[in-house]
Amino acid sequence: MNKINIISLLAAALLLATCGKKEGSYKVEALRVTTETVSASTTSLGRQYVGKVEEDSSTPVSFTGMGTVTRVYVQEGQFVAAGQLIAEMDPTQCMNTCQAAKATLDQALDAQQRMQILHDAQSISDIDWVNVQTKVRQAQSSLDMANKALKDCRLTAPCSGIVAGKQMENGMTALPSQPVCTILDIAKVKVKVSVPEKEVAYFNPQTGKGKEVTITAEALGGKTFRSNYFVRNVQGDVLTHTYEVRFTVLNPGGELLPGMVVNVTTEADETDAANRAITVPVRCVRQGADGRHFVWLVKGNKAHRQLVEIGQTQGDRLVILSGLSEGDKIIVEGYQKVSEGSEVI
């Protein structure tokens, strides 16, 4: 055997020895994770509903007469105080009517003064004297109405609130009772929710007094409001079998706006077992490429991907409607590095 063959055999033997050593010594290390044992919530979960904010009152503001709008002073979304000037209408016709009514009244007063002398001298009948007095009162009434119409050419806010639905602009013709704008009173607002008929007993005005609800507005960064006063509709919807319940909420800062969607949560009811649920930390619930949610379980010493159906959030925890049972161990830390069948400790 030549020198080259001997060197090749020695190299091959050395390579086999090295590979065998590595193969025999290689071992997959178990991944270290933190687990939590699944159990039902120790406190009951309040009922949750989706509500819509409504104004406390809506007031259409309009002129009482017909004329050309010369100026509208407000814009949609603007806050106005009671008595603030909203718009003006061309007063020319009303001023002319006032002057004509005043002239008629002056004429009637002059006639009354002349007839007074004759009446005192008993030179005219009582009926003629009554007719003179009646004409004076009629002329005074006409002047009062003309002055009122002239005053109504300036439209003021009947209440404080937010301007919504501005319908008139400069130069448009205003008609009686045609709204120039609408003022919404939002110093306090109503939150309307639809309650299933099987839960409507909870909102009995007699037994439900004092029960508070928490109203959360995601549009305001999750800001919460409280209310313990509600009004329930006595007639339900025949199609959805729900009843409308309205909660009154103080809104001094005007943050809650009509149309805003909010979450309404009732107080926890310890006697209602149906409201108890399994919750897990929000962070450990993952979503797969198929859109379904899952958590990582520990079975034995292996990681297992478990599909779950999720419900509402409760702070930093998430309600699990199905997929988990009490006693299951879920991975709450270290779940990012596991895969199906990974060995964990």
mmCIF file of C-alpha atoms in Angstrom:
data_model
loop_
_atom_site.group_PDB
_atom_site.id
_atom_site.type_symbol
_atom_site.label_atom_id
_atom_site.label_comp_id
_atom_site.label_asym_id
_atom_site.label_seq_id
_atom_site.Cartn_x
_atom_site.Cartn_y
_atom_site.Cartn_z
ATOM 1 C CA MET A 1 0.000 0.000 0.000
ATOM 2 C CA ASN A 2 1.466 3.254 -1.018
ATOM 3 C CA LYS A 3 1.929 6.306 1.171
ATOM 4 C CA ILE A 4 -1.059 8.213 -0.291
ATOM 5 C CA ASN A 5 -3.540 5.390 0.466
ATOM 6 C CA ILE A 6 -2.298 5.110 4.051
ATOM 7 C CA ILE A 7 -2.825 8.848 4.615
ATOM 8 C CA SER A 8 -6.372 8.684 3.113
ATOM 9 C CA LEU A 9 -7.330 5.758 5.370
ATOM 10 C CA LEU A 10 -6.035 7.535 8.454
ATOM 11 C CA ALA A 11 -7.981 10.732 7.561
ATOM 12 C CA ALA A 12 -11.193 8.790 6.993
ATOM 13 C CA ALA A 13 -10.833 6.976 10.315
ATOM 14 C CA LEU A 14 -10.206 10.212 12.134
ATOM 15 C CA LEU A 15 -13.302 11.824 10.513
ATOM 16 C CA LEU A 16 -15.527 8.882 11.464
ATOM 17 C CA ALA A 17 -14.305 8.978 15.026
ATOM 18 C CA THR A 18 -14.987 12.704 15.318
ATOM 19 C CA CYS A 19 -18.515 12.459 13.822
ATOM 20 C CA GLY A 20 -19.414 9.552 16.029
ATOM 21 C CA LYS A 21 -18.348 11.457 19.093
ATOM 22 C CA LYS A 22 -20.500 14.502 18.183
ATOM 23 C CA GLU A 23 -23.535 12.382 17.307
ATOM 24 C CA GLY A 24 -23.417 10.524 20.510
ATOM 25 C CA SER A 25 -22.922 13.614 22.670
ATOM 26 C CA TYR A 26 -25.608 15.916 21.016
ATOM 27 C CA LYS A 27 -28.763 16.533 23.123
ATOM 28 C CA VAL A 28 -31.688 19.034 22.652
ATOM 29 C CA GLU A 29 -32.053 21.163 25.758
ATOM 30 C CA ALA A 30 -35.548 21.686 27.239
ATOM 31 C CA LEU A 31 -36.939 25.230 26.974
ATOM 32 C CA ARG A 32 -37.581 27.074 30.224
ATOM 33 C CA VAL A 33 -41.100 28.565 30.420
ATOM 34 C CA THR A 34 -43.505 29.945 33.028
ATOM 35 C CA THR A 35 -46.955 28.402 33.318
ATOM 36 C CA GLU A 36 -50.277 29.262 34.931
ATOM 37 C CA THR A 37 -52.926 26.768 36.008
ATOM 38 C CA VAL A 38 -56.294 27.536 34.462
ATOM 39 C CA SER A 39 -59.176 28.135 36.869
ATOM 40 C CA ALA A 40 -62.498 29.969 36.872
ATOM 41 C CA SER A 41 -62.404 33.594 37.974
ATOM 42 C CA THR A 42 -62.606 34.047 41.706
ATOM 43 C CA THR A 43 -64.920 37.025 41.156
ATOM 44 C CA SER A 44 -67.925 37.129 38.881
ATOM 45 C CA LEU A 45 -67.763 39.063 35.643
ATOM 46 C CA GLY A 46 -70.234 41.867 35.108
ATOM 47 C CA ARG A 47 -72.556 41.796 32.149
ATOM 48 C CA GLN A 48 -71.198 43.668 29.153
ATOM 49 C CA TYR A 49 -73.064 45.513 26.431
ATOM 50 C CA VAL A 50 -72.258 47.811 23.535
ATOM 51 C CA GLY A 51 -73.942 51.191 23.881
ATOM 52 C CA LYS A 52 -74.421 54.329 21.843
ATOM 53 C CA VAL A 53 -74.263 57.862 23.219
ATOM 54 C CA GLU A 54 -77.297 60.112 22.684
ATOM 55 C CA GLU A 55 -77.844 63.756 23.558
ATOM 56 C CA ASP A 56 -80.022 64.582 26.554
ATOM 57 C CA SER A 57 -82.227 66.776 24.361
ATOM 58 C CA SER A 58 -82.305 68.032 20.783
ATOM 59 C CA THR A 59 -83.749 71.487 20.070
ATOM 60 C CA PRO A 60 -84.367 72.708 16.484
ATOM 61 C CA VAL A 61 -83.921 76.497 16.353
ATOM 62 C CA SER A 62 -85.949 78.421 13.758
ATOM 63 C CA PHE A 63 -87.394 81.852 12.943
ATOM 64 C CA THR A 64 -91.082 82.422 13.602
ATOM 65 C CA GLY A 65 -91.583 84.408 10.402
ATOM 66 C CA MET A 66 -90.522 84.412 6.760
ATOM 67 C CA GLY A 67 -87.640 86.484 5.412
ATOM 68 C CA THR A 68 -84.119 86.535 4.033
ATOM 69 C CA VAL A 69 -81.337 85.357 6.343
ATOM 70 C CA THR A 70 -78.651 88.043 6.425
ATOM 71 C CA ARG A 71 -76.186 86.463 8.826
ATOM 72 C CA VAL A 72 -75.623 83.094 10.541
ATOM 73 C CA TYR A 73 -73.197 83.464 13.432
ATOM 74 C CA VAL A 74 -72.572 79.845 14.435
ATOM 75 C CA GLN A 75 -70.796 76.848 12.959
ATOM 76 C CA GLU A 76 -71.504 73.166 13.347
ATOM 77 C CA GLY A 77 -69.791 71.736 16.410
ATOM 78 C CA GLN A 78 -69.641 75.109 18.172
ATOM 79 C CA PHE A 79 -70.777 75.446 21.780
ATOM 80 C CA VAL A 80 -73.423 78.129 22.351
ATOM 81 C CA ALA A 81 -74.830 79.505 25.590
ATOM 82 C CA ALA A 82 -78.506 80.196 26.231
ATOM 83 C CA GLY A 83 -79.408 83.628 24.818
ATOM 84 C CA GLN A 84 -76.469 83.764 22.401
ATOM 85 C CA LEU A 85 -77.209 85.255 18.959
ATOM 86 C CA ILE A 86 -77.584 82.498 16.352
ATOM 87 C CA ALA A 87 -78.703 84.297 13.188
ATOM 88 C CA GLU A 88 -80.380 87.462 11.871
ATOM 89 C CA MET A 89 -83.059 87.997 9.258
ATOM 90 C CA ASP A 90 -83.643 91.110 7.109
ATOM 91 C CA PRO A 91 -85.810 93.339 9.375
ATOM 92 C CA THR A 92 -86.975 95.826 6.696
ATOM 93 C CA GLN A 93 -90.478 94.424 6.259
ATOM 94 C CA CYS A 94 -90.992 94.040 10.010
ATOM 95 C CA MET A 95 -89.834 97.631 10.616
ATOM 96 C CA ASN A 96 -92.335 98.904 8.036
ATOM 97 C CA THR A 97 -95.088 96.883 9.674
ATOM 98 C CA CYS A 98 -94.155 98.373 13.052
ATOM 99 C CA GLN A 99 -94.326 101.919 11.680
ATOM 100 C CA ALA A 100 -97.727 101.246 10.112
ATOM 101 C CA ALA A 101 -99.034 99.714 13.337
ATOM 102 C CA LYS A 102 -97.753 102.652 15.368
ATOM 103 C CA ALA A 103 -99.445 105.114 13.014
ATOM 104 C CA THR A 104 -102.717 103.226 13.377
ATOM 105 C CA LEU A 105 -102.386 103.284 17.156
ATOM 106 C CA ASP A 106 -101.663 107.038 17.191
ATOM 107 C CA GLN A 107 -104.746 107.616 15.058
ATOM 108 C CA ALA A 108 -106.887 105.483 17.371
ATOM 109 C CA LEU A 109 -105.569 107.275 20.465
ATOM 110 C CA ASP A 110 -106.286 110.666 18.921
ATOM 111 C CA ALA A 111 -109.816 109.579 18.081
ATOM 112 C CA GLN A 112 -110.266 108.292 21.627
ATOM 113 C CA GLN A 113 -109.095 111.600 23.059
ATOM 114 C CA ARG A 114 -111.582 113.548 20.908
ATOM 115 C CA MET A 115 -114.417 111.160 21.686
ATOM 116 C CA GLN A 116 -113.602 111.359 25.396
ATOM 117 C CA ILE A 117 -114.864 114.964 25.445
ATOM 118 C CA LEU A 118 -118.112 114.001 23.723
ATOM 119 C CA HIS A 119 -118.556 110.999 25.991
ATOM 120 C CA ASP A 120 -118.074 113.079 29.104
ATOM 121 C CA ALA A 121 -120.673 115.524 27.756
ATOM 122 C CA GLN A 122 -122.942 112.531 27.070
ATOM 123 C CA SER A 123 -123.128 113.536 23.427
ATOM 124 C CA ILE A 124 -122.428 110.005 22.110
ATOM 125 C CA SER A 125 -123.860 106.640 22.990
ATOM 126 C CA ASP A 126 -122.051 104.073 25.123
ATOM 127 C CA ILE A 127 -121.803 101.765 22.121
ATOM 128 C CA ASP A 128 -119.886 104.367 20.105
ATOM 129 C CA TRP A 129 -117.556 104.928 23.044
ATOM 130 C CA VAL A 130 -116.922 101.156 23.362
ATOM 131 C CA ASN A 131 -116.117 100.959 19.632
ATOM 132 C CA VAL A 132 -113.514 103.715 20.009
ATOM 133 C CA GLN A 133 -111.865 101.916 22.927
ATOM 134 C CA THR A 134 -111.903 98.633 21.014
ATOM 135 C CA LYS A 135 -110.061 100.197 18.067
ATOM 136 C CA VAL A 136 -107.373 101.472 20.441
ATOM 137 C CA ARG A 137 -106.884 97.996 21.930
ATOM 138 C CA GLN A 138 -106.765 96.421 18.462
ATOM 139 C CA ALA A 139 -104.176 98.947 17.295
ATOM 140 C CA GLN A 140 -102.084 98.322 20.418
ATOM 141 C CA SER A 141 -102.238 94.557 19.823
ATOM 142 C CA SER A 142 -101.144 95.015 16.212
ATOM 143 C CA LEU A 143 -98.194 97.112 17.322
ATOM 144 C CA ASP A 144 -97.205 94.552 19.967
ATOM 145 C CA MET A 145 -97.250 91.768 17.351
ATOM 146 C CA ALA A 146 -95.224 93.897 14.925
ATOM 147 C CA ASN A 147 -92.636 94.610 17.632
ATOM 148 C CA LYS A 148 -92.492 90.920 18.458
ATOM 149 C CA ALA A 149 -91.920 90.054 14.786
ATOM 150 C CA LEU A 150 -89.155 92.663 14.601
ATOM 151 C CA LYS A 151 -87.521 91.252 17.722
ATOM 152 C CA ASP A 152 -87.768 87.743 16.266
ATOM 153 C CA CYS A 153 -85.596 88.828 13.332
ATOM 154 C CA ARG A 154 -82.758 88.172 15.787
ATOM 155 C CA LEU A 155 -82.646 84.442 16.542
ATOM 156 C CA THR A 156 -81.092 83.488 19.900
ATOM 157 C CA ALA A 157 -80.279 80.120 21.451
ATOM 158 C CA PRO A 158 -83.099 78.882 23.725
ATOM 159 C CA CYS A 159 -80.663 76.655 25.643
ATOM 160 C CA SER A 160 -76.976 75.876 25.967
ATOM 161 C CA GLY A 161 -75.426 73.102 23.912
ATOM 162 C CA ILE A 162 -73.548 72.045 20.797
ATOM 163 C CA VAL A 163 -74.613 73.209 17.344
ATOM 164 C CA ALA A 164 -75.444 70.288 15.079
ATOM 165 C CA GLY A 165 -77.067 70.080 11.676
ATOM 166 C CA LYS A 166 -76.698 73.648 10.406
ATOM 167 C CA GLN A 167 -79.355 73.980 7.668
ATOM 168 C CA MET A 168 -79.349 77.698 6.776
ATOM 169 C CA GLU A 169 -76.681 79.971 5.278
ATOM 170 C CA ASN A 170 -76.483 83.682 4.479
ATOM 171 C CA GLY A 171 -78.913 84.752 1.744
ATOM 172 C CA MET A 172 -81.301 81.829 2.093
ATOM 173 C CA THR A 173 -85.020 82.394 2.644
ATOM 174 C CA ALA A 174 -86.216 81.325 6.049
ATOM 175 C CA LEU A 175 -89.713 79.923 6.529
ATOM 176 C CA PRO A 176 -91.612 79.639 9.799
ATOM 177 C CA SER A 177 -90.506 76.554 11.772
ATOM 178 C CA GLN A 178 -87.751 75.764 9.250
ATOM 179 C CA PRO A 179 -84.670 74.980 11.422
ATOM 180 C CA VAL A 180 -81.618 77.175 11.050
ATOM 181 C CA CYS A 181 -79.661 74.679 13.161
ATOM 182 C CA THR A 182 -80.151 72.143 15.947
ATOM 183 C CA ILE A 183 -78.751 72.534 19.456
ATOM 184 C CA LEU A 184 -77.836 69.371 21.349
ATOM 185 C CA ASP A 185 -77.743 69.470 25.132
ATOM 186 C CA ILE A 186 -74.818 67.252 26.198
ATOM 187 C CA ALA A 187 -74.208 68.521 29.738
ATOM 188 C CA LYS A 188 -75.512 65.087 30.511
ATOM 189 C CA VAL A 189 -75.995 62.350 27.938
ATOM 190 C CA LYS A 190 -77.867 59.101 27.601
ATOM 191 C CA VAL A 191 -76.194 55.805 26.755
ATOM 192 C CA LYS A 192 -78.581 53.422 24.999
ATOM 193 C CA VAL A 193 -78.009 49.662 25.069
ATOM 194 C CA SER A 194 -80.096 46.726 23.867
ATOM 195 C CA VAL A 195 -80.548 44.116 26.596
ATOM 196 C CA PRO A 196 -81.686 40.525 25.819
ATOM 197 C CA GLU A 197 -85.023 39.704 27.407
ATOM 198 C CA LYS A 198 -83.465 36.978 29.590
ATOM 199 C CA GLU A 199 -81.303 39.645 31.261
ATOM 200 C CA VAL A 200 -83.798 42.498 31.415
ATOM 201 C CA ALA A 201 -84.847 41.599 34.973
ATOM 202 C CA TYR A 202 -81.469 42.890 36.142
ATOM 203 C CA PHE A 203 -82.574 46.377 35.060
ATOM 204 C CA ASN A 204 -85.834 46.434 36.982
ATOM 205 C CA PRO A 205 -86.320 50.092 38.057
ATOM 206 C CA GLN A 206 -87.598 48.890 41.427
ATOM 207 C CA THR A 207 -84.932 46.316 42.348
ATOM 208 C CA GLY A 208 -82.095 47.752 40.245
ATOM 209 C CA LYS A 209 -81.819 51.126 41.978
ATOM 210 C CA GLY A 210 -78.296 51.906 43.078
ATOM 211 C CA LYS A 211 -76.641 49.342 40.793
ATOM 212 C CA GLU A 212 -73.839 51.144 39.007
ATOM 213 C CA VAL A 213 -72.501 50.536 35.535
ATOM 214 C CA THR A 214 -69.112 51.461 34.134
ATOM 215 C CA ILE A 215 -69.107 53.128 30.726
ATOM 216 C CA THR A 216 -65.832 52.909 28.809
ATOM 217 C CA ALA A 217 -65.186 55.109 25.770
ATOM 218 C CA GLU A 218 -62.393 53.687 23.602
ATOM 219 C CA ALA A 219 -62.543 56.852 21.479
ATOM 220 C CA LEU A 220 -61.390 58.781 24.559
ATOM 221 C CA GLY A 221 -58.436 56.517 25.260
ATOM 222 C CA GLY A 222 -60.427 54.115 27.433
ATOM 223 C CA LYS A 223 -61.756 56.815 29.788
ATOM 224 C CA THR A 224 -64.503 55.540 32.085
ATOM 225 C CA PHE A 225 -67.701 57.124 33.397
ATOM 226 C CA ARG A 226 -70.164 55.914 36.034
ATOM 227 C CA SER A 227 -73.946 55.874 36.105
ATOM 228 C CA ASN A 228 -76.538 54.431 38.479
ATOM 229 C CA TYR A 229 -79.691 55.896 36.948
ATOM 230 C CA PHE A 230 -81.437 54.179 34.058
ATOM 231 C CA VAL A 231 -84.751 54.052 32.252
ATOM 232 C CA ARG A 232 -85.979 50.832 30.681
ATOM 233 C CA ASN A 233 -88.278 50.617 27.702
ATOM 234 C CA VAL A 234 -91.417 48.693 28.677
ATOM 235 C CA GLN A 235 -91.959 47.369 25.151
ATOM 236 C CA GLY A 236 -89.402 45.015 23.620
ATOM 237 C CA ASP A 237 -88.384 44.529 20.020
ATOM 238 C CA VAL A 238 -90.473 41.683 18.587
ATOM 239 C CA LEU A 239 -87.724 40.671 16.130
ATOM 240 C CA THR A 240 -84.610 40.754 18.310
ATOM 241 C CA HIS A 241 -86.326 40.132 21.678
ATOM 242 C CA THR A 242 -84.355 42.926 23.281
ATOM 243 C CA TYR A 243 -85.275 45.896 25.431
ATOM 244 C CA GLU A 244 -83.755 49.370 25.243
ATOM 245 C CA VAL A 245 -82.155 50.615 28.456
ATOM 246 C CA ARG A 246 -80.863 54.195 28.709
ATOM 247 C CA PHE A 247 -78.309 55.275 31.301
ATOM 248 C CA THR A 248 -77.932 58.924 32.259
ATOM 249 C CA VAL A 249 -74.296 60.060 32.470
ATOM 250 C CA LEU A 250 -73.030 63.442 33.655
ATOM 251 C CA ASN A 251 -70.844 64.957 30.928
ATOM 252 C CA PRO A 252 -69.677 68.380 32.191
ATOM 253 C CA GLY A 253 -66.602 68.408 29.953
ATOM 254 C CA GLY A 254 -68.596 67.560 26.832
ATOM 255 C CA GLU A 255 -66.261 64.641 26.053
ATOM 256 C CA LEU A 256 -68.990 62.107 25.302
ATOM 257 C CA LEU A 257 -70.457 63.056 21.931
ATOM 258 C CA PRO A 258 -73.705 61.848 20.333
ATOM 259 C CA GLY A 259 -73.136 58.782 18.169
ATOM 260 C CA MET A 260 -70.038 57.646 20.067
ATOM 261 C CA VAL A 261 -69.852 53.871 20.693
ATOM 262 C CA VAL A 262 -69.045 52.820 24.268
ATOM 263 C CA ASN A 263 -68.815 49.631 26.339
ATOM 264 C CA VAL A 264 -71.179 49.262 29.285
ATOM 265 C CA THR A 265 -70.270 46.880 32.135
ATOM 266 C CA THR A 266 -72.563 46.163 35.056
ATOM 267 C CA GLU A 267 -71.438 45.532 38.613
ATOM 268 C CA ALA A 268 -70.168 42.021 39.369
ATOM 269 C CA ASP A 269 -72.965 39.806 40.646
ATOM 270 C CA GLU A 270 -71.538 37.102 42.926
ATOM 271 C CA THR A 271 -74.829 35.209 42.991
ATOM 272 C CA ASP A 272 -74.939 34.726 39.228
ATOM 273 C CA ALA A 273 -72.829 31.690 38.400
ATOM 274 C CA ALA A 274 -73.445 32.189 34.691
ATOM 275 C CA ASN A 275 -71.194 35.217 34.840
ATOM 276 C CA ARG A 276 -68.177 33.261 36.059
ATOM 277 C CA ALA A 277 -65.584 32.462 33.412
ATOM 278 C CA ILE A 278 -62.049 31.300 32.704
ATOM 279 C CA THR A 279 -59.644 34.138 32.021
ATOM 280 C CA VAL A 280 -56.032 34.142 30.868
ATOM 281 C CA PRO A 281 -53.485 36.935 30.364
ATOM 282 C CA VAL A 282 -54.120 38.792 27.112
ATOM 283 C CA ARG A 283 -50.463 38.543 26.088
ATOM 284 C CA CYS A 284 -50.418 34.744 25.897
ATOM 285 C CA VAL A 285 -53.344 34.455 23.446
ATOM 286 C CA ARG A 286 -51.911 34.247 19.928
ATOM 287 C CA GLN A 287 -53.524 34.419 16.491
ATOM 288 C CA GLY A 288 -52.540 32.056 13.714
ATOM 289 C CA ALA A 289 -52.314 32.695 9.988
ATOM 290 C CA ASP A 290 -55.815 31.259 9.623
ATOM 291 C CA GLY A 291 -57.195 33.924 11.965
ATOM 292 C CA ARG A 292 -57.960 31.499 14.786
ATOM 293 C CA HIS A 293 -56.737 32.132 18.325
ATOM 294 C CA PHE A 294 -54.667 29.701 20.346
ATOM 295 C CA VAL A 295 -52.600 29.320 23.501
ATOM 296 C CA TRP A 296 -49.672 27.045 24.333
ATOM 297 C CA LEU A 297 -50.411 24.271 26.836
ATOM 298 C CA VAL A 298 -47.974 22.068 28.713
ATOM 299 C CA LYS A 299 -48.915 18.409 28.552
ATOM 300 C CA GLY A 300 -46.431 16.207 30.342
ATOM 301 C CA ASN A 301 -43.231 18.016 29.447
ATOM 302 C CA LYS A 302 -44.246 18.929 25.886
ATOM 303 C CA ALA A 303 -45.713 22.113 24.414
ATOM 304 C CA HIS A 304 -49.093 21.761 22.691
ATOM 305 C CA ARG A 305 -50.936 24.321 20.554
ATOM 306 C CA GLN A 306 -54.548 24.629 21.777
ATOM 307 C CA LEU A 307 -57.248 26.496 19.809
ATOM 308 C CA VAL A 308 -59.546 28.699 21.932
ATOM 309 C CA GLU A 309 -62.591 30.916 21.485
ATOM 310 C CA ILE A 310 -62.148 34.310 23.103
ATOM 311 C CA GLY A 311 -64.642 36.692 24.709
ATOM 312 C CA GLN A 312 -64.437 40.121 26.293
ATOM 313 C CA THR A 313 -61.350 41.599 27.930
ATOM 314 C CA GLN A 314 -61.280 42.116 31.692
ATOM 315 C CA GLY A 315 -58.430 44.531 32.322
ATOM 316 C CA ASP A 316 -55.225 42.721 31.288
ATOM 317 C CA ARG A 317 -57.005 39.361 31.029
ATOM 318 C CA LEU A 318 -59.148 37.788 28.328
ATOM 319 C CA VAL A 319 -62.253 35.655 28.800
ATOM 320 C CA ILE A 320 -61.959 32.191 27.214
ATOM 321 C CA LEU A 321 -65.338 30.897 26.052
ATOM 322 C CA SER A 322 -64.159 27.447 24.965
ATOM 323 C CA GLY A 323 -61.008 25.400 24.438
ATOM 324 C CA LEU A 324 -59.672 25.339 28.011
ATOM 325 C CA SER A 325 -60.637 23.467 31.147
ATOM 326 C CA GLU A 326 -59.840 24.063 34.773
ATOM 327 C CA GLY A 327 -56.505 22.472 35.641
ATOM 328 C CA ASP A 328 -54.909 23.041 32.226
ATOM 329 C CA LYS A 329 -51.439 24.564 32.339
ATOM 330 C CA ILE A 330 -50.858 27.397 29.875
ATOM 331 C CA ILE A 331 -47.535 28.998 29.044
ATOM 332 C CA VAL A 332 -47.585 32.665 30.056
ATOM 333 C CA GLU A 333 -43.871 33.416 29.586
ATOM 334 C CA GLY A 334 -41.535 31.921 27.017
ATOM 335 C CA TYR A 335 -44.309 31.020 24.575
ATOM 336 C CA GLN A 336 -42.506 32.931 21.799
ATOM 337 C CA LYS A 337 -39.788 30.282 21.504
ATOM 338 C CA VAL A 338 -41.826 27.059 21.652
ATOM 339 C CA SER A 339 -43.286 24.972 18.843
ATOM 340 C CA GLU A 340 -45.503 21.930 18.720
ATOM 341 C CA GLY A 341 -43.904 19.128 20.693
ATOM 342 C CA SER A 342 -41.093 21.249 22.165
ATOM 343 C CA GLU A 343 -39.764 19.902 25.448
ATOM 344 C CA VAL A 344 -40.266 22.439 28.211
ATOM 345 C CA ILE A 345 -39.455 22.756 31.902
#
